[in-house]
Amino acid sequence: MYTLYYAPGSANLVVHLTLLEIGALHTLERIDLEAGQQRSAAYLAINPNGVVPTLLINGLPHGEAAALTMLLAERHPMAAVAPAPGNAQRADYLQWMFYLANSLQPLFRQWFYPGDHLPAAADTVKEAARVGIEKCWSHIDAHLATHGPYMLGDRFSVVDLYALMLMRWSRNMPRPATAWPQLATLAARLKARPSWKQACASEGLTEWA
């Protein structure tokens, strides 16, 4: 049994989707970010960084969305949501997971919270983030055009779930991910999966659901 601490639509979404895809028993504990619950003593006791997600595994808390997603795939190999060690696609899997985690996701932090580090240059930070995000979408779209339909070719994996979460984050940007044809096709394919519908219902997501 797992317990996922989440805020609707936040970085926990990929972990939630993975739990649903692997069919793992889990419970959800909502963290109210607007009320500052992530900074409460009770939550900081299990996640000193005061962010979501936190996943309790055997009663012990763990964080970082990409790491949790990869760990769940590893702990439930029969679900086949990631290539196993030794599989020819393993290198591509690792490469894309780290690309999304290190190159794309941090840019969204800058887009949504441009004044966090440089308040006086918030507009510049936000514009730079937009340019960077769009560059990443172009790169992924080109990859899908030649190596799709999924991020790992014919094989669905948690890489696709990660990309889907980030695509949703872009929905209100000047040029959302779905402005790229291959990404739009991938998003439609993934949103048709039962896991997406269930996650949206559980988290109360209506936009882009």
Short mmCIF file of C-alpha atoms in Angstrom, two decimals, residues 11-12 18 22 42 45 53 55 63-64 69 75 99 101 109 117 119 129-130 152-153 168 172 177 203:
data_model
loop_
_atom_site.label_atom_id
_atom_site.label_comp_id
_atom_site.label_asym_id
_atom_site.label_seq_id
_atom_site.Cartn_x
_atom_site.Cartn_y
_atom_site.Cartn_z
CA ALA A 11 4.15 17.30 -9.97
CA ASN A 12 2.47 14.43 -8.15
CA THR A 18 1.89 5.55 -12.58
CA ILE A 22 0.59 -0.44 -12.36
CA ALA A 42 3.25 17.92 10.17
CA ALA A 45 8.22 16.32 9.10
CA PRO A 53 4.71 14.83 -4.15
CA LEU A 55 5.04 9.02 -1.41
CA GLY A 63 10.10 12.57 -2.75
CA GLU A 64 11.00 13.77 -6.26
CA THR A 69 7.89 7.28 -11.00
CA ARG A 75 9.01 -2.18 -7.99
CA TYR A 99 15.62 15.17 -20.08
CA ALA A 101 13.23 16.14 -15.25
CA ARG A 109 9.10 26.63 -12.34
CA HIS A 117 15.08 34.36 -7.50
CA PRO A 119 12.23 39.71 -8.71
CA ALA A 129 11.43 30.13 -19.77
CA ARG A 130 8.84 30.35 -22.53
CA LEU A 152 9.88 4.97 -26.76
CA GLY A 153 8.53 4.11 -30.19
CA ARG A 168 -1.00 19.84 -19.35
CA ASN A 172 -2.52 28.24 -20.87
CA ALA A 177 2.34 21.76 -26.29
CA GLU A 203 -7.81 15.02 -8.18
#
